[in-house]
CSV table of C-alpha atoms and ligand atoms in Angstrom, one decimal:
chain,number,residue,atom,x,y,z
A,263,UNK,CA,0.0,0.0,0.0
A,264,UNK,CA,1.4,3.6,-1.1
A,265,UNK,CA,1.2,6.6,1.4
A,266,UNK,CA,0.4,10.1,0.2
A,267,UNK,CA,3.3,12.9,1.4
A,268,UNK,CA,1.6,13.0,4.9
A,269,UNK,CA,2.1,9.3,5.1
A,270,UNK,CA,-1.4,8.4,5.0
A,271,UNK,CA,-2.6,5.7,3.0
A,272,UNK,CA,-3.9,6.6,-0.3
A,273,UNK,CA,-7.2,4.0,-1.0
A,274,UNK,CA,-9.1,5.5,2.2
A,275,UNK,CA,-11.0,8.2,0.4
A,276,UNK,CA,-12.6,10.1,3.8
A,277,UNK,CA,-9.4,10.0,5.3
A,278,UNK,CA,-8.2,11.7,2.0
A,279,UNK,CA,-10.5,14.3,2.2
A,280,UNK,CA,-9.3,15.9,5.6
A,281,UNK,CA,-6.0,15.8,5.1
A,282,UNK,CA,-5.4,16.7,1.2
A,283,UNK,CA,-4.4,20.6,0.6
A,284,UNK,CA,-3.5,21.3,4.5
A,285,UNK,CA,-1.5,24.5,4.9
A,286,UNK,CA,2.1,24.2,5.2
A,287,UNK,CA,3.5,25.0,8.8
A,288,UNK,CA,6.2,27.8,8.9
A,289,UNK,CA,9.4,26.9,9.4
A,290,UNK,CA,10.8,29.4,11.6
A,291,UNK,CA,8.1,29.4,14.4
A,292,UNK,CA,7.2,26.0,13.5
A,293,UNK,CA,3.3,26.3,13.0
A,294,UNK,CA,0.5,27.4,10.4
A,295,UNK,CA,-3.5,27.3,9.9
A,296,UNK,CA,-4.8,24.4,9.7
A,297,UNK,CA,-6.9,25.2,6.6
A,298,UNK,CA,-5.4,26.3,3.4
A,299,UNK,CA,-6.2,30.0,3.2
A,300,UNK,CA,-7.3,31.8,0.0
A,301,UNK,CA,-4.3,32.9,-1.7
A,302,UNK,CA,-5.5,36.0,-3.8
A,303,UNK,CA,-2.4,37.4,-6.0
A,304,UNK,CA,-2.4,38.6,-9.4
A,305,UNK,CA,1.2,37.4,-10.1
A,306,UNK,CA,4.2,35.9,-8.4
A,307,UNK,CA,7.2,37.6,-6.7
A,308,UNK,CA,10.8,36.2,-7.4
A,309,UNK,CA,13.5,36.2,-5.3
A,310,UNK,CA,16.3,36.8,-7.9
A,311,UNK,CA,16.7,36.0,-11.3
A,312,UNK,CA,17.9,32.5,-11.0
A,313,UNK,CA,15.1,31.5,-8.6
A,314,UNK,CA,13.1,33.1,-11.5
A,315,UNK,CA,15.0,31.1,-14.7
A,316,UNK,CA,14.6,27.9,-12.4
A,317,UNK,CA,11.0,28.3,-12.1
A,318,UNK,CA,10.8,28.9,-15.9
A,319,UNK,CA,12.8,26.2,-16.5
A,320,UNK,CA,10.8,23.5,-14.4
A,321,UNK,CA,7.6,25.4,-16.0
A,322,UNK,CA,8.8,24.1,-19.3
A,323,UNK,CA,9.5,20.5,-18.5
A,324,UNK,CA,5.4,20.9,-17.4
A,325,UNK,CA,5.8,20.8,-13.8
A,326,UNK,CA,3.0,23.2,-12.0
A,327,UNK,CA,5.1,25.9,-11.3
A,328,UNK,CA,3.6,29.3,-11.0
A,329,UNK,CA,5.1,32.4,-12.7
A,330,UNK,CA,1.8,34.3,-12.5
A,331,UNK,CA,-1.5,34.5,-11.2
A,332,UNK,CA,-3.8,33.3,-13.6
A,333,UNK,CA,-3.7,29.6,-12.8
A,334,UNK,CA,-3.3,30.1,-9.0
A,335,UNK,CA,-1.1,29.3,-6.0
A,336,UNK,CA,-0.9,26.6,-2.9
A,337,UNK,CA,-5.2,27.4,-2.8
A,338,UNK,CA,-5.7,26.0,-6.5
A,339,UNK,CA,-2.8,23.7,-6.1
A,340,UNK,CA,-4.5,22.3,-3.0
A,341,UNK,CA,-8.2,22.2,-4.3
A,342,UNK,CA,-6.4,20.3,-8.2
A,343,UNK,CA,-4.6,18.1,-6.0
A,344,UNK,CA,-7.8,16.6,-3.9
A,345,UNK,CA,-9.4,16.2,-7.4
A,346,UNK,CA,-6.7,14.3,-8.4
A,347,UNK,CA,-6.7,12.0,-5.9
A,348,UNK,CA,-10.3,11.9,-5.9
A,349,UNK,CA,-10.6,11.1,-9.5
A,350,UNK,CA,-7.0,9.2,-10.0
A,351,UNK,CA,-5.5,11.4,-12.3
A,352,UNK,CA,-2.0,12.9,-12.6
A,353,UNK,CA,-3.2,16.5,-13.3
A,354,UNK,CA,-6.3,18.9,-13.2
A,355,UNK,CA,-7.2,22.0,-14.6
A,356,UNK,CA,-9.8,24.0,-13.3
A,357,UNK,CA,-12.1,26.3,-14.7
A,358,UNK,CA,-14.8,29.0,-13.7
A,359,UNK,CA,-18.0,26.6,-14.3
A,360,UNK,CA,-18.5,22.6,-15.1
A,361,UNK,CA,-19.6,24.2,-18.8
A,362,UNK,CA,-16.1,26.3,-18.9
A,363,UNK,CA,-14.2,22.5,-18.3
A,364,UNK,CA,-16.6,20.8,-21.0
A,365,UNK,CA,-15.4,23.3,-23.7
A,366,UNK,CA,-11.5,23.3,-22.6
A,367,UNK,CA,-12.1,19.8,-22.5
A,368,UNK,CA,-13.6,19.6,-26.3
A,369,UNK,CA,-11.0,21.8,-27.3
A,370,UNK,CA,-8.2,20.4,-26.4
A,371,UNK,CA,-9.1,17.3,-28.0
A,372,UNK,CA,-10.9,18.4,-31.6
A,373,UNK,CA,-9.2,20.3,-33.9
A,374,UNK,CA,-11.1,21.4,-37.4
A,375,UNK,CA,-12.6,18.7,-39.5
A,376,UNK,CA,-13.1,15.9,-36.6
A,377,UNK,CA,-15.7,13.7,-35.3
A,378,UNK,CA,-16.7,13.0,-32.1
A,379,UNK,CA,-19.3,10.8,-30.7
A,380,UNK,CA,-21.6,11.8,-27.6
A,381,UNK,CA,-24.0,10.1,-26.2
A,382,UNK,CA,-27.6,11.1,-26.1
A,383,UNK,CA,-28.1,11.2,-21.9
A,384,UNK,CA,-25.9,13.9,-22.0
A,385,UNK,CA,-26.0,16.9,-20.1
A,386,UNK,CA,-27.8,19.4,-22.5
A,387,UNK,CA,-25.6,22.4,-23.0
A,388,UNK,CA,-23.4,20.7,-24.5
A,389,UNK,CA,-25.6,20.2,-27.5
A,390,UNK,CA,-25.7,24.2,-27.4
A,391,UNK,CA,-21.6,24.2,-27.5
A,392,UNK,CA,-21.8,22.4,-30.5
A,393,UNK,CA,-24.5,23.8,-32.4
A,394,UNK,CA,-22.9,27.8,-31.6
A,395,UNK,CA,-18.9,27.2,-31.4
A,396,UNK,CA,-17.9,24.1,-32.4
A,397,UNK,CA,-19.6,23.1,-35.6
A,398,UNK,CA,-18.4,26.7,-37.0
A,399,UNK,CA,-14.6,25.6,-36.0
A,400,UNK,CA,-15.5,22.6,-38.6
A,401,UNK,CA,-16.1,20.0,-35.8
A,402,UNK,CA,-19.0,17.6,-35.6
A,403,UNK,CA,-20.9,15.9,-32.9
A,404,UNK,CA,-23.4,12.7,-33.2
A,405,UNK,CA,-25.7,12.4,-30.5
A,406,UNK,CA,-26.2,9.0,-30.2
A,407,UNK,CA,-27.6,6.3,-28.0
A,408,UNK,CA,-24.4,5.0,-25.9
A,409,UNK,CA,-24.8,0.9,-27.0
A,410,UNK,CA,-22.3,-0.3,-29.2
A,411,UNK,CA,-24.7,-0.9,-32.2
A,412,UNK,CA,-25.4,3.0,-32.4
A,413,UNK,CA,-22.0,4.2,-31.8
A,414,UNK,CA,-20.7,1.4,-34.2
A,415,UNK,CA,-23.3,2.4,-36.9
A,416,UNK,CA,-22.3,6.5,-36.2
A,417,UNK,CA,-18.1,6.2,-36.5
A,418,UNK,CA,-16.5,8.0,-39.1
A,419,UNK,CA,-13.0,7.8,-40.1
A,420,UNK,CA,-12.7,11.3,-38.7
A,421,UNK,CA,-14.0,10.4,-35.5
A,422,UNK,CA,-11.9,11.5,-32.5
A,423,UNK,CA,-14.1,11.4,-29.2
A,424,UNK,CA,-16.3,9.4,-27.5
A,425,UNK,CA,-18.3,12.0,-24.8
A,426,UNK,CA,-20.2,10.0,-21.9
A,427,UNK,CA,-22.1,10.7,-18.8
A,428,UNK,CA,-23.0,8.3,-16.5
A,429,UNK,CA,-25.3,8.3,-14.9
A,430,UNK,CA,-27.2,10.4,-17.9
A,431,UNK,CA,-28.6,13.8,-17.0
A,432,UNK,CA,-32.3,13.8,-17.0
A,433,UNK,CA,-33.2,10.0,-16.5
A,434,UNK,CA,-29.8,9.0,-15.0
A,435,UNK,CA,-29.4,5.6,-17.1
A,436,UNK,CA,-26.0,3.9,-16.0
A,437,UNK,CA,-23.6,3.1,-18.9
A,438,UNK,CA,-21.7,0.1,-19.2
A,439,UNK,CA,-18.2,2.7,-19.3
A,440,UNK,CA,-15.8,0.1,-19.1
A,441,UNK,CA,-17.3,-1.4,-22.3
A,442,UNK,CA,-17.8,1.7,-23.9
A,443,UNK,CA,-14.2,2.2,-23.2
A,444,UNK,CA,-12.5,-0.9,-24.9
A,445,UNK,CA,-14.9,0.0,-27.7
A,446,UNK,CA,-13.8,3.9,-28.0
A,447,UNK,CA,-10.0,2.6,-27.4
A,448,UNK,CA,-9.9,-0.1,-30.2
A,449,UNK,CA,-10.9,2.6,-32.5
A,450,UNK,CA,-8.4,4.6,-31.3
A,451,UNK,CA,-10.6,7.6,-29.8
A,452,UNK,CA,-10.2,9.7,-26.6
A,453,UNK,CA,-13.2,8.9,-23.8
A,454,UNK,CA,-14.1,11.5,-22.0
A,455,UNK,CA,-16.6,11.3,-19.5
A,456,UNK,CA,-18.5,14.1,-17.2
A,457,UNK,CA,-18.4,12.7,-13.5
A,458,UNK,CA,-20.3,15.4,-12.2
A,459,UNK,CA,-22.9,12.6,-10.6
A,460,UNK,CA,-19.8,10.6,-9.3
A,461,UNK,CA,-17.5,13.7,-7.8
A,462,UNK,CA,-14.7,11.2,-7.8
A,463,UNK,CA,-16.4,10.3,-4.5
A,464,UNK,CA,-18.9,7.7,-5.9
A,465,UNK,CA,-17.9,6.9,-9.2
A,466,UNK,CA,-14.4,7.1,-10.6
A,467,UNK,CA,-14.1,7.5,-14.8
A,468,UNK,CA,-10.8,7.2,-14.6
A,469,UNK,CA,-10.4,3.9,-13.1
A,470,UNK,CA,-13.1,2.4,-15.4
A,471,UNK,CA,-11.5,3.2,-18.6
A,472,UNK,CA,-12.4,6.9,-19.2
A,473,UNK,CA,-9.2,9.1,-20.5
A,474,UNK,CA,-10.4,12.6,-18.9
A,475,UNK,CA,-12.9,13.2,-16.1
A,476,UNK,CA,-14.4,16.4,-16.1
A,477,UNK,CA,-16.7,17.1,-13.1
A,478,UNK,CA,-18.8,20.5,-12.3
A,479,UNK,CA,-17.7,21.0,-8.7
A,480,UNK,CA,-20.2,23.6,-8.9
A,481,UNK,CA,-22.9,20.8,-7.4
A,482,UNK,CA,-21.7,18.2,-4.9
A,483,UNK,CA,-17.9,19.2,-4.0
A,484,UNK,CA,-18.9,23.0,-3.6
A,485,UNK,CA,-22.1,21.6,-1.9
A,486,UNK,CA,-23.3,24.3,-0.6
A,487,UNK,CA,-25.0,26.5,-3.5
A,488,UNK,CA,-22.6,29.4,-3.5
A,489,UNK,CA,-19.8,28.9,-6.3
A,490,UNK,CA,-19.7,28.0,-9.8
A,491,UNK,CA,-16.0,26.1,-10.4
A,492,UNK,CA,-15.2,22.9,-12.8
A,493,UNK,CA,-12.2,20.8,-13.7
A,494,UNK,CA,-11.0,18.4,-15.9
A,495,UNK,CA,-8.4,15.7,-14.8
A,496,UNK,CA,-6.4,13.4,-16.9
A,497,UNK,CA,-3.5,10.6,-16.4
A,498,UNK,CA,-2.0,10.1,-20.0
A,499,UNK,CA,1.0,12.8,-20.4
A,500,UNK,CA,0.1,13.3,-24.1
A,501,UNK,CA,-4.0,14.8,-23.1
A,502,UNK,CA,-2.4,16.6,-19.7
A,503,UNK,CA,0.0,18.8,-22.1
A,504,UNK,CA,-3.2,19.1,-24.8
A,505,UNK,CA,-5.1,20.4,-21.7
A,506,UNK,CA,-2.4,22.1,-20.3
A,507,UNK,CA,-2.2,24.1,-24.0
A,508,UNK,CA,-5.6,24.6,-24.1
A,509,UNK,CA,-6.1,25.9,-20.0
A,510,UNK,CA,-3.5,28.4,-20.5
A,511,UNK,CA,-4.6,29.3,-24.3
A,512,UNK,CA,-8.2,30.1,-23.0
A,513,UNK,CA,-6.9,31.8,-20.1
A,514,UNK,CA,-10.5,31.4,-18.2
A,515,UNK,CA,-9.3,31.4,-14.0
A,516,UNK,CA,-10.6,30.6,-11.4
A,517,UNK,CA,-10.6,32.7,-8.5
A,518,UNK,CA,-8.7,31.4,-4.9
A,519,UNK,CA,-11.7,32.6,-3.1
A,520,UNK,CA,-14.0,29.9,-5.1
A,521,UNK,CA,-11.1,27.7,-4.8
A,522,UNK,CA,-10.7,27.7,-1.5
A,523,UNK,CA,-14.4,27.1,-1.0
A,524,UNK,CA,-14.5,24.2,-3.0
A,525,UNK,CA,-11.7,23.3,-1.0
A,526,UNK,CA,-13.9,23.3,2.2
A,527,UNK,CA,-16.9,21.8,0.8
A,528,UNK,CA,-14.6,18.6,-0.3
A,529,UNK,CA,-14.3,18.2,3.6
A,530,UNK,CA,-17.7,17.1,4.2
A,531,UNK,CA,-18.1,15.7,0.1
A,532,UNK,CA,-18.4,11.9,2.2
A,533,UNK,CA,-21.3,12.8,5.0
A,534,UNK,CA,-22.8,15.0,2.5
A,535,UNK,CA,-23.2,12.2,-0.4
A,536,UNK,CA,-24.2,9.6,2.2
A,537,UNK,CA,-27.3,11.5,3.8
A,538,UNK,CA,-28.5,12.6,0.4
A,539,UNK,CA,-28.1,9.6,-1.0
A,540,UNK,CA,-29.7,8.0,2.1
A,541,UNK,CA,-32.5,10.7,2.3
A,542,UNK,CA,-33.1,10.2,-1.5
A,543,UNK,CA,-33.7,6.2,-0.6
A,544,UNK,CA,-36.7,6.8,1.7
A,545,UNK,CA,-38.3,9.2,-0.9
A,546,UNK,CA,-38.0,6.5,-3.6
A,547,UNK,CA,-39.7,4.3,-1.2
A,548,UNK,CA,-42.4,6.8,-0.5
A,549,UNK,CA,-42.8,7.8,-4.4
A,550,UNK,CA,-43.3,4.1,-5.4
A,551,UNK,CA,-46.0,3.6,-3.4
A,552,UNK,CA,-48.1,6.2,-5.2
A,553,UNK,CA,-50.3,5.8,-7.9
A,554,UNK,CA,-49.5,8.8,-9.8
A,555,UNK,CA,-45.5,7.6,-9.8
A,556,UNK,CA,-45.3,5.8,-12.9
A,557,UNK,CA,-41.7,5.5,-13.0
A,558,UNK,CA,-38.4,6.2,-11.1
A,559,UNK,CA,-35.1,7.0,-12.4
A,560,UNK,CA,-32.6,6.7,-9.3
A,561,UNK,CA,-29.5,4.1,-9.9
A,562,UNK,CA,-29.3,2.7,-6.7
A,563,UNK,CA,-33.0,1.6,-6.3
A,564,UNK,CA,-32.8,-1.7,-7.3
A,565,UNK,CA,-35.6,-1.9,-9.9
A,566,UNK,CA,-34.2,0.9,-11.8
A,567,UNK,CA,-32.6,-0.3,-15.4
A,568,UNK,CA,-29.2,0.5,-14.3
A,569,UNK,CA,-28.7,-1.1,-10.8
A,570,UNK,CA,-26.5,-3.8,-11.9
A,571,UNK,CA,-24.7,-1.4,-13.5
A,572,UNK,CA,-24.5,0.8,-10.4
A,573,UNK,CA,-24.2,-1.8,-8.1
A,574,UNK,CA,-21.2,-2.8,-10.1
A,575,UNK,CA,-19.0,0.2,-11.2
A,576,UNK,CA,-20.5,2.5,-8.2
A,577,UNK,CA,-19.6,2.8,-4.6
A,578,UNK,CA,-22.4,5.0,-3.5
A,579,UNK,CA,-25.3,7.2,-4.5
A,580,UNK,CA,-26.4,10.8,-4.2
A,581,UNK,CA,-29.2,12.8,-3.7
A,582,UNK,CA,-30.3,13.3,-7.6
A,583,UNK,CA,-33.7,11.5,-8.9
A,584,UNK,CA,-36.0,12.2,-12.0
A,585,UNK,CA,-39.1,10.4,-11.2
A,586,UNK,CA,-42.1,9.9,-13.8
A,587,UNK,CA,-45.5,11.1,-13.1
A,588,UNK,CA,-49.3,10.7,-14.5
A,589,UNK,CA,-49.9,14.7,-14.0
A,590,UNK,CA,-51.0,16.4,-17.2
A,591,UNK,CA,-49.0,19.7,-17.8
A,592,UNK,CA,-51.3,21.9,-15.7
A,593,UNK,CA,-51.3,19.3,-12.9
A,594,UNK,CA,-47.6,18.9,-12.8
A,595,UNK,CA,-47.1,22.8,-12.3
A,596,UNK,CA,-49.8,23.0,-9.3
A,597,UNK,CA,-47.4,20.2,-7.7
A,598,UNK,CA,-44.3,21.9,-8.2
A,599,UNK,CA,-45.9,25.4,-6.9
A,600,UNK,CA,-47.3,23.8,-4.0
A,601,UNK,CA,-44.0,21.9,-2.4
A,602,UNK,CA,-43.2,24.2,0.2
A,603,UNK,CA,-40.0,22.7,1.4
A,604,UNK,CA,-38.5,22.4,-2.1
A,605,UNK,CA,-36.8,25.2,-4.0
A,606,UNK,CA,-37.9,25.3,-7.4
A,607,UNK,CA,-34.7,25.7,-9.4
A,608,UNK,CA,-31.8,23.7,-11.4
A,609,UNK,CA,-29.0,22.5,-10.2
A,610,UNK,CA,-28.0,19.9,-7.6
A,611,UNK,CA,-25.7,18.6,-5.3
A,612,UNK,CA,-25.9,21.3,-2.7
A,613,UNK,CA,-27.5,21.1,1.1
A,614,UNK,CA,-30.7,22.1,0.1
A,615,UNK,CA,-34.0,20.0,-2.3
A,616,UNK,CA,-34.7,21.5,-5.5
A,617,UNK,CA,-37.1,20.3,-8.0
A,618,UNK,CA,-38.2,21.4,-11.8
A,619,UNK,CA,-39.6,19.8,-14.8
A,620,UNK,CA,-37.1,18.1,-16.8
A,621,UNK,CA,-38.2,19.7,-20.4
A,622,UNK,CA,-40.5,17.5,-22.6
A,623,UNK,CA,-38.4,19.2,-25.6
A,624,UNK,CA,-35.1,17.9,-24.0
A,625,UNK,CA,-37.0,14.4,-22.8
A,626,UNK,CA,-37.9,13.7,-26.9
A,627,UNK,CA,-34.0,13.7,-28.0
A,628,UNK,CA,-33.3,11.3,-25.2
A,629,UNK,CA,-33.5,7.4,-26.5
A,630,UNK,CA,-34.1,6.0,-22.9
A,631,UNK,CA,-37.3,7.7,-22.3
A,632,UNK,CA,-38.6,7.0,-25.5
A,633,UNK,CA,-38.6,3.4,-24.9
A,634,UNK,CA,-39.6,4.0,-20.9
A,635,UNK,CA,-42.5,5.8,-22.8
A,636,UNK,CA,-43.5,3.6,-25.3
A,637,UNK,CA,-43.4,0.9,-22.9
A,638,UNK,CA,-46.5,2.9,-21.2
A,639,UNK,CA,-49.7,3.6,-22.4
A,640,UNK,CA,-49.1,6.8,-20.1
A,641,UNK,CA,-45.5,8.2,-20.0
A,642,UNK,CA,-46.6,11.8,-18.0
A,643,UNK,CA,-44.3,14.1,-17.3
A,644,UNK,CA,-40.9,13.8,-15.6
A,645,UNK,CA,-39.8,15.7,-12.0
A,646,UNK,CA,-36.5,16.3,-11.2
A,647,UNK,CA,-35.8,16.3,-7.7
A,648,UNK,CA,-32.7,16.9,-5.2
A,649,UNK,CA,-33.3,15.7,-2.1
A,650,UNK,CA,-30.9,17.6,0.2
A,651,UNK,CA,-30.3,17.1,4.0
A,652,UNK,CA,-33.9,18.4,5.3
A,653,UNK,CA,-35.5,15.8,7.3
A,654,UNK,CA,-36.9,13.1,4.8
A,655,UNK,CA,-40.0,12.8,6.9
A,656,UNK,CA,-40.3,16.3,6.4
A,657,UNK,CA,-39.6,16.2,2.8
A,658,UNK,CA,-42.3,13.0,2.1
A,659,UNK,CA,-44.9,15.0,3.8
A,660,UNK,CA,-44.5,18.2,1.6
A,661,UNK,CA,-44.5,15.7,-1.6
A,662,UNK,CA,-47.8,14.0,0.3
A,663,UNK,CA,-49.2,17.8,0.7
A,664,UNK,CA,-48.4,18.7,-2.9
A,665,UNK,CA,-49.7,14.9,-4.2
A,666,UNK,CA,-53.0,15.4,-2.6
A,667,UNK,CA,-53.6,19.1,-4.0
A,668,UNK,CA,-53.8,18.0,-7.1
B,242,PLP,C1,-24.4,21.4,-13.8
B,242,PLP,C2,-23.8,20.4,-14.7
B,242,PLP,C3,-22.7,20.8,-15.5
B,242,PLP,C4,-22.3,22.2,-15.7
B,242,PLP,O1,-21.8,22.8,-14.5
B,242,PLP,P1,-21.8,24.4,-14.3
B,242,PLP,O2,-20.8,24.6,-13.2
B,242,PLP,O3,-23.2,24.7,-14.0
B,242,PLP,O4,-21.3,25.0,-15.6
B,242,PLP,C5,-22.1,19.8,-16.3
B,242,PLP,N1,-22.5,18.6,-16.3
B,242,PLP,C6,-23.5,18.2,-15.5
B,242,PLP,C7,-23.9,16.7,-15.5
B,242,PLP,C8,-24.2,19.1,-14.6
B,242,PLP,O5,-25.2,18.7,-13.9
């Protein structure tokens, strides 16, 4: 077993998670914070011109040596090295939003007149980065279902990328990544998958055959609604230096104040996860017991399509669920604006439940719910729910309340 520079061992992730990014004790008196503070600076001081040439020169042979502000100090260094370990990767680069690591992401891999491959489940802005940036750079993007048939009948010669999320926004269908995987790497492509759901806490890319992880820390390692910050992390030294390119190209930063909260949301990433994940269980049980729930999408409840899959290649669960209902339109939206206790809004993965419609429009360009819907004489309309760490008794009455209004 390998120990981390603090000597502790490296496969005991909430042990991980206190102890990555501490501050570094001064050695003249011999002490220091125990947090990483926020290191704001716009650039970096030198002590002479050779301590200046040797930091260029390690720069060059791609070490993460800072010889200005934009990509951060020991805050960002911290909060890339926790994702790191979190997701298994060498490197990470972070970004202002999980959107602004998608793009790098895309970018550093496509160039002009290449393919890539993503699957239908994904998360839905980035049909909107192909359809405004990337198609007018001459790249092209197939939105496909992720089985092997469809992505076998959809390669091109030109293709590059294979793009997966799993679990799938909207109706969180597990994918079979490590398949998907040998598939993309026998035809030579680059996977890259978002691991927003996962967090590197529940569900590791990396380790199941995916080439870069990008996750939206914006949701469950921020955690608490109040910062916007992404990254991407890779292992192979050939994609770290095309994302390394790319990062500083693009020159998006991130600020050490977000940084540094991210940093302190990663502390709790573990309890957090858990009680969701647990609170979301006990609404599932609730939900299935009513008539008007016709179907729900939650990996880790064990009638859902993808619980082998997620019992397999997942170590946990989270808070996120889209659950069918038999509410016309109208209905649906005096249910929504009659939960009290739940926020109506996007997003996820913070302390607090938040529900929407997921969008019929995005629903239709989604396989899986087309065969969940014509498996039904009555698909309804789809919920999304986050159930955060409220009471769950509390929450299932509200839902009851809302239910019953209607
Ligand atoms: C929210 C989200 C993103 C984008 O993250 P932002 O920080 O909001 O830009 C990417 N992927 C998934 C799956 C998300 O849920």
């Amino acid at each position: 077993m390998t120990t981390d520079a603090a000597g502790f061992p490296n496969d005991r992730i909430d042990t991980l998670l206190q102890h990555i990014g501490q501050a570094p004790l001064d050695p003249v008196t011999g002490t220091g914070p125990v947090a990483m503070p926020s290191m704001r600076t716009s650039t970096v001081r030198f002590a002479s011109m050779d301590v200046l040439d040797r930091a260029q020169a390690a720069k060059q042979r791609g070490e993460r040596v800072p010889t200005y502000g934009r990509v951060g100090l020991q805050t960002h260094e911290a909060l890339e090295t926790l994702l790191c370990r979190l997701e298994g990767g060498q490197r990470a680069f972070l970004a202002p939003s999980g959107m602004a690591a998608i793009s790098m992401t895309l970018m550093a891999c496509l160039s002009q007149g290449d393919h890539a491959l993503v699957v239908d489940c994904v998360y839905g802005p980035v049909r909107y980065l192909h359809k405004t940036i990337l198609s007018r750079m001459g790249i092209a993007m197939d939105f496909v279902r992720p089985d092997l048939d469809s992505l076998q009948a959809a390669l091109r010669p030109e293709t590059r990328v294979l793009y997966l999320e799993s679990p799938g926004s909207l109706l969180m269908e597990t994918l079979d990544l490590p398949a998907l995987s040998r598939w993309a790497h026998a035809h030579g492509l680059t996977v890259v998958a978002d691991n927003t759901w996962g967090s590197g806490y529940i569900y590791r890319p990396l380790a199941l055959g995916a080439d870069i992880s990008v996750i939206a820390a914006t949701k469950y390692i921020g955690g608490h609604s109040d910062l916007m910050l992404g990254a991407a992390v890779a292992r192979d030294p050939d994609l770290i230096h095309k994302l390394h390119e790319t990062h500083y190209a693009l020159g998006s930063t991130v600020s050490a104040d977000d940084a540094w909260l991210a940093l302190r949301g990663a502390r709790t990433l573990g309890l957090r996860m858990r009680t969701c994940a647990e609170h979301a269980m006990m609404v599932c049980q609730w939900l299935a017991e009513q008539p008007q729930v016709s179907h729900l999408f939650f990996p880790a409840w064990p009638q859902d399509a993808g619980h082998a899959l997620w019992q397999r290649d997942a170590t946990g669960s989270n808070g996120l669920m889209a659950v069918a209902v038999d509410f016309n339109e109208h209905q649906v939206r005096r249910v929504i604006d009659g939960l009290r206790l739940f926020g109506i809004g996007y997003s996820w993965g913070g302390y607090e439940s938040l529900v929407t419609q997921v969008e019929p429009s995005a629903l239709a360009s989604n396989g899986h719910w087309a065969q969940v819907a014509s498996e039904r004489m009555r698909a309804g309309t789809v919920l999304r729910l986050h159930i955060g760490l409220e009471d769950p008794a509390d929450l299932i009455a509200d839902l009851a309340q809302a239910f019953a209004a209607v």
